[in-house]
mmCIF file of N, CA and C in Angstrom:
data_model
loop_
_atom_site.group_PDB
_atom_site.id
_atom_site.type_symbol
_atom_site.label_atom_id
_atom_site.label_comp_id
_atom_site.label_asym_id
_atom_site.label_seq_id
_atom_site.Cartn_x
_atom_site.Cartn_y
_atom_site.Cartn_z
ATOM 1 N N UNK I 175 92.602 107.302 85.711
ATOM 2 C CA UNK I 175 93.827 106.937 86.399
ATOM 3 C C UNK I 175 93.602 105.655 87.197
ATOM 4 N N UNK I 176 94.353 104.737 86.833
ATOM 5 C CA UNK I 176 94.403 103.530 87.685
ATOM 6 C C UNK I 176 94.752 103.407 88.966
ATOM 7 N N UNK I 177 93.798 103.036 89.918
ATOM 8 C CA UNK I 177 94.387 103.134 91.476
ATOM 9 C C UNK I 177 94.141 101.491 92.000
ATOM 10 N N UNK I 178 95.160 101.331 92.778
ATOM 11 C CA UNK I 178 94.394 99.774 94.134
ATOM 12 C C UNK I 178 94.926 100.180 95.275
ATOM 13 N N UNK I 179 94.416 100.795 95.878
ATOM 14 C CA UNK I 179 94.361 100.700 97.577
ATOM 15 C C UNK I 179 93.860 99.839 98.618
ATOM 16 N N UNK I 180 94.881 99.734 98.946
ATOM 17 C CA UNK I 180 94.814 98.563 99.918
ATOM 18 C C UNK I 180 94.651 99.204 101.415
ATOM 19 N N UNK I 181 93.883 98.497 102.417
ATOM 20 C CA UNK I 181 93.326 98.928 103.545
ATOM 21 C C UNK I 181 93.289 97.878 104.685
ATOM 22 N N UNK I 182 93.320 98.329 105.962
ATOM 23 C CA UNK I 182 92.935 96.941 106.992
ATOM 24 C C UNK I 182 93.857 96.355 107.330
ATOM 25 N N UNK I 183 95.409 96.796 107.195
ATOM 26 C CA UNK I 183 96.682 96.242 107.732
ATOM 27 C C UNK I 183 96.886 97.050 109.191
ATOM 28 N N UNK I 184 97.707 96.167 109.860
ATOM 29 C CA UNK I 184 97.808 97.081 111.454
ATOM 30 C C UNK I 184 98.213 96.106 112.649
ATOM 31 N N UNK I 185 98.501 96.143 113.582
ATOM 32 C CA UNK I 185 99.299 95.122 114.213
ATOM 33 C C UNK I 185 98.360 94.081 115.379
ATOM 34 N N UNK I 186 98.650 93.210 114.936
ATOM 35 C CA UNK I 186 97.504 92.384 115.907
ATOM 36 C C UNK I 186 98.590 91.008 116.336
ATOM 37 N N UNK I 187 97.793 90.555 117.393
ATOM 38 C CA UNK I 187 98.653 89.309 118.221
ATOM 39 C C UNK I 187 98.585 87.811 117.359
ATOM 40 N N UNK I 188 99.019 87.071 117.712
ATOM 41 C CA UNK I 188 99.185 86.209 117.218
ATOM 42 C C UNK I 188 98.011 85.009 117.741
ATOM 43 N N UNK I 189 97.544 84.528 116.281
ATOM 44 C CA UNK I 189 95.989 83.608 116.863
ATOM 45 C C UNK I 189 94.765 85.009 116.106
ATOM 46 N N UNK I 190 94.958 86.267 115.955
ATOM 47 C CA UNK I 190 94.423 87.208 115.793
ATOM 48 C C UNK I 190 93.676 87.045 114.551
ATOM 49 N N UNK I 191 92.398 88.078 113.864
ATOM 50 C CA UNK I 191 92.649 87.862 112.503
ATOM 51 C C UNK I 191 92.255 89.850 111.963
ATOM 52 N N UNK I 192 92.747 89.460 110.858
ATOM 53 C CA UNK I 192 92.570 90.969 110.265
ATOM 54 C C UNK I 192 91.962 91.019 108.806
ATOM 55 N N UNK I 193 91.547 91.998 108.357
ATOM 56 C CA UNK I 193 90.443 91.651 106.991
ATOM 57 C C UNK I 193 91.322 92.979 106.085
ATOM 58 N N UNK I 194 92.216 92.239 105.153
ATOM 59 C CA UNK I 194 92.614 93.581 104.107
ATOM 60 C C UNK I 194 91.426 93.491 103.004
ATOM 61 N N UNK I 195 91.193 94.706 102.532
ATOM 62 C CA UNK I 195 90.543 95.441 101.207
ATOM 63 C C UNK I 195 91.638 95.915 100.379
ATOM 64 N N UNK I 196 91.373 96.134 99.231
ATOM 65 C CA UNK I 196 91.911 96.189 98.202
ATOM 66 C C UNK I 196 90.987 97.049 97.089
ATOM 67 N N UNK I 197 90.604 98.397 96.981
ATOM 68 C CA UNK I 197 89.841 98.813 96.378
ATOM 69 C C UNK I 197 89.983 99.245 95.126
ATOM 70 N N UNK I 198 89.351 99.364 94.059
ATOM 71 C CA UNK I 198 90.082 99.570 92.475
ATOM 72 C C UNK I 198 89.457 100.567 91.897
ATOM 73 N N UNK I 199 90.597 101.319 91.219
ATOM 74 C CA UNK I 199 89.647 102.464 90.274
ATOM 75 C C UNK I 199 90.227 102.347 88.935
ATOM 76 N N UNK I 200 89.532 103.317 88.120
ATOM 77 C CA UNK I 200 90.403 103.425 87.429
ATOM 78 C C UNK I 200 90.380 102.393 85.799
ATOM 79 N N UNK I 201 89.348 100.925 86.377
ATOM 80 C CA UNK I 201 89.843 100.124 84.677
ATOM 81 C C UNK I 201 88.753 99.206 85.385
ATOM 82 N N UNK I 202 88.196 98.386 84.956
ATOM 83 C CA UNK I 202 87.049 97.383 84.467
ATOM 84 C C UNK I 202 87.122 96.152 85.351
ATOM 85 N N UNK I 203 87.186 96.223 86.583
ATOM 86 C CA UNK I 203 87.488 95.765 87.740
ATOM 87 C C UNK I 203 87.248 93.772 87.214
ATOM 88 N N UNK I 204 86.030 93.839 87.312
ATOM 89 C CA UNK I 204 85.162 92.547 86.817
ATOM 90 C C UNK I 204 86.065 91.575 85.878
ATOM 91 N N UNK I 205 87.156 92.448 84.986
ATOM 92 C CA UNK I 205 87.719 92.020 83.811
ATOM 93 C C UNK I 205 88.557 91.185 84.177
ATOM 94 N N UNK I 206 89.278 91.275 85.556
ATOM 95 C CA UNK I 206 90.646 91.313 85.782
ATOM 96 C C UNK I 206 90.792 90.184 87.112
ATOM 97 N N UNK I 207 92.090 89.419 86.569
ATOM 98 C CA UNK I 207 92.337 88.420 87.984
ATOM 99 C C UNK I 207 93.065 89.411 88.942
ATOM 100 N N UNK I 208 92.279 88.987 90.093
ATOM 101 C CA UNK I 208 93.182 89.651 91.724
ATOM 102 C C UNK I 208 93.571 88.527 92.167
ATOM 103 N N UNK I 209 95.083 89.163 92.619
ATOM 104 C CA UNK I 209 95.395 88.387 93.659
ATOM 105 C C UNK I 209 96.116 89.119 95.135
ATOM 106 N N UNK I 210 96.742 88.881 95.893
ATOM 107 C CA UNK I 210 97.483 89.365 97.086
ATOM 108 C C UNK I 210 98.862 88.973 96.957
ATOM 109 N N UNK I 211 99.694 89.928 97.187
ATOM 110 C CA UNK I 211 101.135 89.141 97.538
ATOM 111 C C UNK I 211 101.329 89.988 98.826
ATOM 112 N N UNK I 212 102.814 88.871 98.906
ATOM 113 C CA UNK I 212 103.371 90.041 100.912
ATOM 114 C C UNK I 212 104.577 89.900 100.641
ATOM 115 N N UNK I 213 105.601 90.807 101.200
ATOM 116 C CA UNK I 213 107.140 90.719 101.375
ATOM 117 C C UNK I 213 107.272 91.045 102.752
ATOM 118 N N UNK I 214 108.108 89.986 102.747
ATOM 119 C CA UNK I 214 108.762 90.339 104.187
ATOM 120 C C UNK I 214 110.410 90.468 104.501
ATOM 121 N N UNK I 215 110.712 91.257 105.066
ATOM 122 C CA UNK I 215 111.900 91.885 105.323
ATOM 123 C C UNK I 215 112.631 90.995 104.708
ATOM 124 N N UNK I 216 113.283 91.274 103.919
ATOM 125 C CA UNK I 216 114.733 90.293 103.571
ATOM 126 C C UNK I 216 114.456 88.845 102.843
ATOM 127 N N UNK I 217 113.102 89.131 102.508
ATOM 128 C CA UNK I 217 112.664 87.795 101.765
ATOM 129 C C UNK I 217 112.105 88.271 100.375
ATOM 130 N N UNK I 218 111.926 87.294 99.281
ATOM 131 C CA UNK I 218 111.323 87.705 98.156
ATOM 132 C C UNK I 218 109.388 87.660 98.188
ATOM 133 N N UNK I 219 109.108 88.571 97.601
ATOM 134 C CA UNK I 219 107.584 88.515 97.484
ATOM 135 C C UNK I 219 107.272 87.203 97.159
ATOM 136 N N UNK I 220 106.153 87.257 97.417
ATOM 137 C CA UNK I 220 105.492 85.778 97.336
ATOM 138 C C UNK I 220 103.674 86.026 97.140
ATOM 139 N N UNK I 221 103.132 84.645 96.522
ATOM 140 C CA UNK I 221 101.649 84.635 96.092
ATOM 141 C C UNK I 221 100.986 84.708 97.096
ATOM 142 N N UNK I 222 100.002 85.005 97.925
ATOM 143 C CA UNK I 222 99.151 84.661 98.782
ATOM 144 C C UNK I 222 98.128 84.228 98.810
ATOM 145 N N UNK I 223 97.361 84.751 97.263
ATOM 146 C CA UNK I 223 95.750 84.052 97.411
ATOM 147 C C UNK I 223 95.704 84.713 95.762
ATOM 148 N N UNK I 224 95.383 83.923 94.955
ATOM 149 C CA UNK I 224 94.576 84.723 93.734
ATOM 150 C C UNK I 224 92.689 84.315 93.404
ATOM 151 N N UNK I 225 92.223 85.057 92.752
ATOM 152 C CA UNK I 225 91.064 84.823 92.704
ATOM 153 C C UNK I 225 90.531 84.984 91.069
ATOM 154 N N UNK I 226 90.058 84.400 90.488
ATOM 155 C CA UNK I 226 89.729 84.367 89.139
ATOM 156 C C UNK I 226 88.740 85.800 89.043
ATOM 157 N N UNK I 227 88.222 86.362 87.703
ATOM 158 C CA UNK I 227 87.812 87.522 87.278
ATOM 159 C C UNK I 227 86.107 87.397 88.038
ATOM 160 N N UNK I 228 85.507 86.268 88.189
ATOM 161 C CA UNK I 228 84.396 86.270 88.155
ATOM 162 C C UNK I 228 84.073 85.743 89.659
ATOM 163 N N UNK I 229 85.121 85.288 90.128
ATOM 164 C CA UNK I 229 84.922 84.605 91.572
ATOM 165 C C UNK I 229 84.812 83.093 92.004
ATOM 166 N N UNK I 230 84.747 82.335 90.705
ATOM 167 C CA UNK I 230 84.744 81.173 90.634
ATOM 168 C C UNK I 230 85.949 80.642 91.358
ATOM 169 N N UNK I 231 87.050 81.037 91.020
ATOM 170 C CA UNK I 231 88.144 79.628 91.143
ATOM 171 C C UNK I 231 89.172 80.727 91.702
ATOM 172 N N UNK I 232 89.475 80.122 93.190
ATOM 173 C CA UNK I 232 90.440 80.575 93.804
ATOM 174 C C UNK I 232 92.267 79.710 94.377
ATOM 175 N N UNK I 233 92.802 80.060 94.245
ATOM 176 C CA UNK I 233 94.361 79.613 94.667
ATOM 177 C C UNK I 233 94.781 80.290 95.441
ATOM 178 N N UNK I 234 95.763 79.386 96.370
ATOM 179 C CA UNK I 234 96.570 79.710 98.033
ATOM 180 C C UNK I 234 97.670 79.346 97.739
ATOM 181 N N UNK I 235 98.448 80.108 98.511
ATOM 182 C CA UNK I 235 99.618 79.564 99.252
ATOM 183 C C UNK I 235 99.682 78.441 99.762
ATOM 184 N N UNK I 236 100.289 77.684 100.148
ATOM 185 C CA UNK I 236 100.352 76.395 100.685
ATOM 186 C C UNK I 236 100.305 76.981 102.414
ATOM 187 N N UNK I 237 101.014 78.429 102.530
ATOM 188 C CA UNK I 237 101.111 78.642 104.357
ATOM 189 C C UNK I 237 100.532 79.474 104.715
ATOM 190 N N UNK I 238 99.004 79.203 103.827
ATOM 191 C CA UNK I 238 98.182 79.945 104.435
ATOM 192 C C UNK I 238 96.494 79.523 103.987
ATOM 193 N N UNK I 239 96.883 78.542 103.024
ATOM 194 C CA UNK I 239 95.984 77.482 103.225
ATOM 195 C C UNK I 239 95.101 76.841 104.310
ATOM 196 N N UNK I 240 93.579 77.121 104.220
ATOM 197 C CA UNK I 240 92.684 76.827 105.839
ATOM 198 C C UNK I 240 92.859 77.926 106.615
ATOM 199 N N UNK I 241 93.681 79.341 106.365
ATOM 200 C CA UNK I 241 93.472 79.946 107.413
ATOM 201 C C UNK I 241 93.218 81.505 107.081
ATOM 202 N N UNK I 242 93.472 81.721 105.245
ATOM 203 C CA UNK I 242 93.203 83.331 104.555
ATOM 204 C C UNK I 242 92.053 82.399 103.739
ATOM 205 N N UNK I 243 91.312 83.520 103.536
ATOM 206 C CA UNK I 243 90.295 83.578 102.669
ATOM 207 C C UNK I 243 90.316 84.583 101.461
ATOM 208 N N UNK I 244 90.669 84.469 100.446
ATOM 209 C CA UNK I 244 90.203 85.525 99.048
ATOM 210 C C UNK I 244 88.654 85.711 98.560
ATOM 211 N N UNK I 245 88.514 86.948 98.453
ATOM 212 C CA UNK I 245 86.983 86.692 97.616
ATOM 213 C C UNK I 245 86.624 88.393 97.291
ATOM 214 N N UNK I 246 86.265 88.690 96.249
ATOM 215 C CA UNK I 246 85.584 89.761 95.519
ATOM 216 C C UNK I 246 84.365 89.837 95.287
ATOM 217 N N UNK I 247 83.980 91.327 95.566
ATOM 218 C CA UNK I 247 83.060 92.460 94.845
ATOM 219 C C UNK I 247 83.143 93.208 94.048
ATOM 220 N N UNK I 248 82.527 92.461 93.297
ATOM 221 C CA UNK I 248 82.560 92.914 91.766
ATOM 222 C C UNK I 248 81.629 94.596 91.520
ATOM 223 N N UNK I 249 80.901 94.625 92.332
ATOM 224 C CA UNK I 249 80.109 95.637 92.533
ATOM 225 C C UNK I 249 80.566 96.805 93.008
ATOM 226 N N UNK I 250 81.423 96.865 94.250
ATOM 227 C CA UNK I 250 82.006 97.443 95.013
ATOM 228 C C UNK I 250 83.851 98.021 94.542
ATOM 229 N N UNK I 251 84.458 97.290 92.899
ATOM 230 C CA UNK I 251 85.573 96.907 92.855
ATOM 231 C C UNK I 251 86.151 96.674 93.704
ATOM 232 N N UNK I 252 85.967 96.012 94.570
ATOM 233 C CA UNK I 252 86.852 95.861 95.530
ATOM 234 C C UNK I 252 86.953 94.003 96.331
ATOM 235 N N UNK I 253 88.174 93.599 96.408
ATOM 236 C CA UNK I 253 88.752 92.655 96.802
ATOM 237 C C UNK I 253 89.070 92.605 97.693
ATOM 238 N N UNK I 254 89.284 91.485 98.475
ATOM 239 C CA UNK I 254 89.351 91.018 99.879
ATOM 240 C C UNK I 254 90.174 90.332 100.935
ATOM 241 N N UNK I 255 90.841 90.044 101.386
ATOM 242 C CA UNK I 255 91.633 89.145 101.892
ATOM 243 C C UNK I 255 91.782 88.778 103.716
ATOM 244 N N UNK I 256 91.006 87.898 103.458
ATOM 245 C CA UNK I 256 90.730 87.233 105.351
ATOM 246 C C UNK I 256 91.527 86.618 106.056
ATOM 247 N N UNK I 257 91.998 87.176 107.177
ATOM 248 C CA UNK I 257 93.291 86.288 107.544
ATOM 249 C C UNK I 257 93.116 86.121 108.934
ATOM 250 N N UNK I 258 92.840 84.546 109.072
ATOM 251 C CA UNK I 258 92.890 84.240 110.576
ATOM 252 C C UNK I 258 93.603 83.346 110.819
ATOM 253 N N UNK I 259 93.793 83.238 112.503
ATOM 254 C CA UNK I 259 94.938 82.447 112.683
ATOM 255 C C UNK I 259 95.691 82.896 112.668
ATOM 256 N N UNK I 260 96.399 84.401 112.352
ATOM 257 C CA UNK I 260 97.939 84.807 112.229
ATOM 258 C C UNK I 260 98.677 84.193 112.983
ATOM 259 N N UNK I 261 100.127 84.116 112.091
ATOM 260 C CA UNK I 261 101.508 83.993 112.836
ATOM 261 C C UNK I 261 102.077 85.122 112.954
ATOM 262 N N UNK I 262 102.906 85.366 113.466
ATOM 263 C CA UNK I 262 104.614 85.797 113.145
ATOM 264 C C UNK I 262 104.925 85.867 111.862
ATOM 265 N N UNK I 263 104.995 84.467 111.579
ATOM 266 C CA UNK I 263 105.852 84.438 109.892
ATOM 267 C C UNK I 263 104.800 85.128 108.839
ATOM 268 N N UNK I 264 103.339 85.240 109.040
ATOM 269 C CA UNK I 264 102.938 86.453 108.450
ATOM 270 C C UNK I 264 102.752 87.624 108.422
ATOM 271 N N UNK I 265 103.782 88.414 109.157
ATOM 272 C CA UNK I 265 104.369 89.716 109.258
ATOM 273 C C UNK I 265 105.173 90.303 107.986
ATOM 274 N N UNK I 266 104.389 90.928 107.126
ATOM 275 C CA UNK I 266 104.978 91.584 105.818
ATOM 276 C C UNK I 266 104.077 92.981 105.347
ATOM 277 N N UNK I 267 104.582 93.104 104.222
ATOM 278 C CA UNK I 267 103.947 94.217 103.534
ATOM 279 C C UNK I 267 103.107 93.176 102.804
ATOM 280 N N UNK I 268 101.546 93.465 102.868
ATOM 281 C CA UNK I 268 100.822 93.054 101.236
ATOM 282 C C UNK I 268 100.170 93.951 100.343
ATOM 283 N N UNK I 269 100.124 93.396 99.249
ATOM 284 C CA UNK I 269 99.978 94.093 98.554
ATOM 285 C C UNK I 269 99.245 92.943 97.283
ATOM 286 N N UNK I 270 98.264 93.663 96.679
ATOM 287 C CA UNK I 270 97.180 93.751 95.705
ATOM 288 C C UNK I 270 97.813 93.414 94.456
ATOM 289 N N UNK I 271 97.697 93.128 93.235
ATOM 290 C CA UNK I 271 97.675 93.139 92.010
ATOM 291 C C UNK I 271 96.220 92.859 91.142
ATOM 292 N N UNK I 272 96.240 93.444 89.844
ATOM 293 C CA UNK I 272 95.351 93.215 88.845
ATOM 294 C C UNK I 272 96.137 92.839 87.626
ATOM 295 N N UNK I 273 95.331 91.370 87.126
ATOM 296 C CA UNK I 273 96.114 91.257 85.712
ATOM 297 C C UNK I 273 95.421 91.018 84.916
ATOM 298 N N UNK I 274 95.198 91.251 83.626
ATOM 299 C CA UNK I 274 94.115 90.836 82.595
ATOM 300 C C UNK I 274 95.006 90.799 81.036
ATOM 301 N N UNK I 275 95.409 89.547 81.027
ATOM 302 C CA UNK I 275 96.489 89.717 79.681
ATOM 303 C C UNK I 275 97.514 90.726 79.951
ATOM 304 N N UNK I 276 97.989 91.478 78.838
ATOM 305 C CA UNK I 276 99.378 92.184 79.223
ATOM 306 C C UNK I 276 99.150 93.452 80.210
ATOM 307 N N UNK I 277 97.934 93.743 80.719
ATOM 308 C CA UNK I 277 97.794 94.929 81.597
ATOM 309 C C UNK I 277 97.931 94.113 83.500
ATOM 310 N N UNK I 278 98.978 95.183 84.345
ATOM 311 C CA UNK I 278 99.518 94.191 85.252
ATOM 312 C C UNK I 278 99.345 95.572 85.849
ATOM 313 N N UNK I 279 98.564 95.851 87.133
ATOM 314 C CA UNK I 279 98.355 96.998 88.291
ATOM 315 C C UNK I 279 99.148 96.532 89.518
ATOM 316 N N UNK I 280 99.709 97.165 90.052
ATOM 317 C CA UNK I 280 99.991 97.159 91.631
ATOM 318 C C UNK I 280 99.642 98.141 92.736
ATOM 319 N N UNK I 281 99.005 97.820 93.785
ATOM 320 C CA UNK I 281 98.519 98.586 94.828
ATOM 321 C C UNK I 281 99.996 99.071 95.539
ATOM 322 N N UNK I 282 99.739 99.476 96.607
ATOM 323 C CA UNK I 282 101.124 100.343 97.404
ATOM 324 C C UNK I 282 101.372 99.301 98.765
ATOM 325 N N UNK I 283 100.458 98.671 98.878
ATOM 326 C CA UNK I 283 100.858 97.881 99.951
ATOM 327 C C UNK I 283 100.072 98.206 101.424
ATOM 328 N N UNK I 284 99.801 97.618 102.245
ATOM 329 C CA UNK I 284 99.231 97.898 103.969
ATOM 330 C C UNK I 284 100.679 96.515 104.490
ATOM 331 N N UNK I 285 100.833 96.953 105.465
ATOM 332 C CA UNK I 285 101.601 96.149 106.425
ATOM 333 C C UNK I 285 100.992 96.039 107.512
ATOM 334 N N UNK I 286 101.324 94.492 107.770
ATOM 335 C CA UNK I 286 100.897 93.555 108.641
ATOM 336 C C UNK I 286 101.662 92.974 109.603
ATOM 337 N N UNK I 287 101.200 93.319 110.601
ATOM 338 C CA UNK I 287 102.610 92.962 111.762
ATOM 339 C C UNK I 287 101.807 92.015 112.794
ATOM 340 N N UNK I 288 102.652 90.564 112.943
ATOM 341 C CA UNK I 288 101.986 89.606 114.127
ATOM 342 C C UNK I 288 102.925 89.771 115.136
ATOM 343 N N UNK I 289 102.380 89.824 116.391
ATOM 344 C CA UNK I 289 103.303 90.220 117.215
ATOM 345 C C UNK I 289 102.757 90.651 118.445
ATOM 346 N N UNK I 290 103.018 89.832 119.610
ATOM 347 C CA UNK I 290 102.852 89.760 121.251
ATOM 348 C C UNK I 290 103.029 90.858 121.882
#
């Protein structure tokens, strides 16, 4: 059974930082591009960070660029996402994906709240 649980969301101030996990079961972890997305209330999901299968080659957001970090354990299945510096405007649900050709996983999400 395919699982991604996501972990490490929770409310912190602004300037703060918080470390989501993203843990995988279930299918051939190593195989597969991760990335992060977030929604926020009344807005459409959006990319946050992807990371290639092997760890080589990573992509950002443009508004969060210099201040999240992506990076995987391949060992551990499990994926990462570093976020310092929070704002406000990164107050959402995130959430995990796995894609490897036509096979496409989604985690359930941790929410992230910036806020004084």
């Amino acid at each position: 059974q395919v699982q991604l649980v996501e972990s490490g969301g929770g409310l912190v101030q602004p300037g703060g930082s918080l470390r989501l996990s993203c843990a995988a079961s279930g299918f051939t972890f190593s195989g597969y591009v991760m990335s992060w997305y977030r929604q926020a209330p009344g807005k459409e999901r959006e990319l946050v960070a992807a990371i290639s299968s092997v760890g080589g080659g990573t992509n950002y957001a443009d508004s969060v660029k210099g201040r999240f970090r992506i990076s995987r354990d391949n060992a551990k299945n499990t994926v990462y996402l570093q976020m310092n510096s929070l704002k406000p405007e990164d107050t959402a649900v995130y959430t995990c994906k796995a894609v490897r050709s036509s096979a496409v996983y989604w985690g359930q999400g941790t929410q992230v709240t910036v806020s004084s």
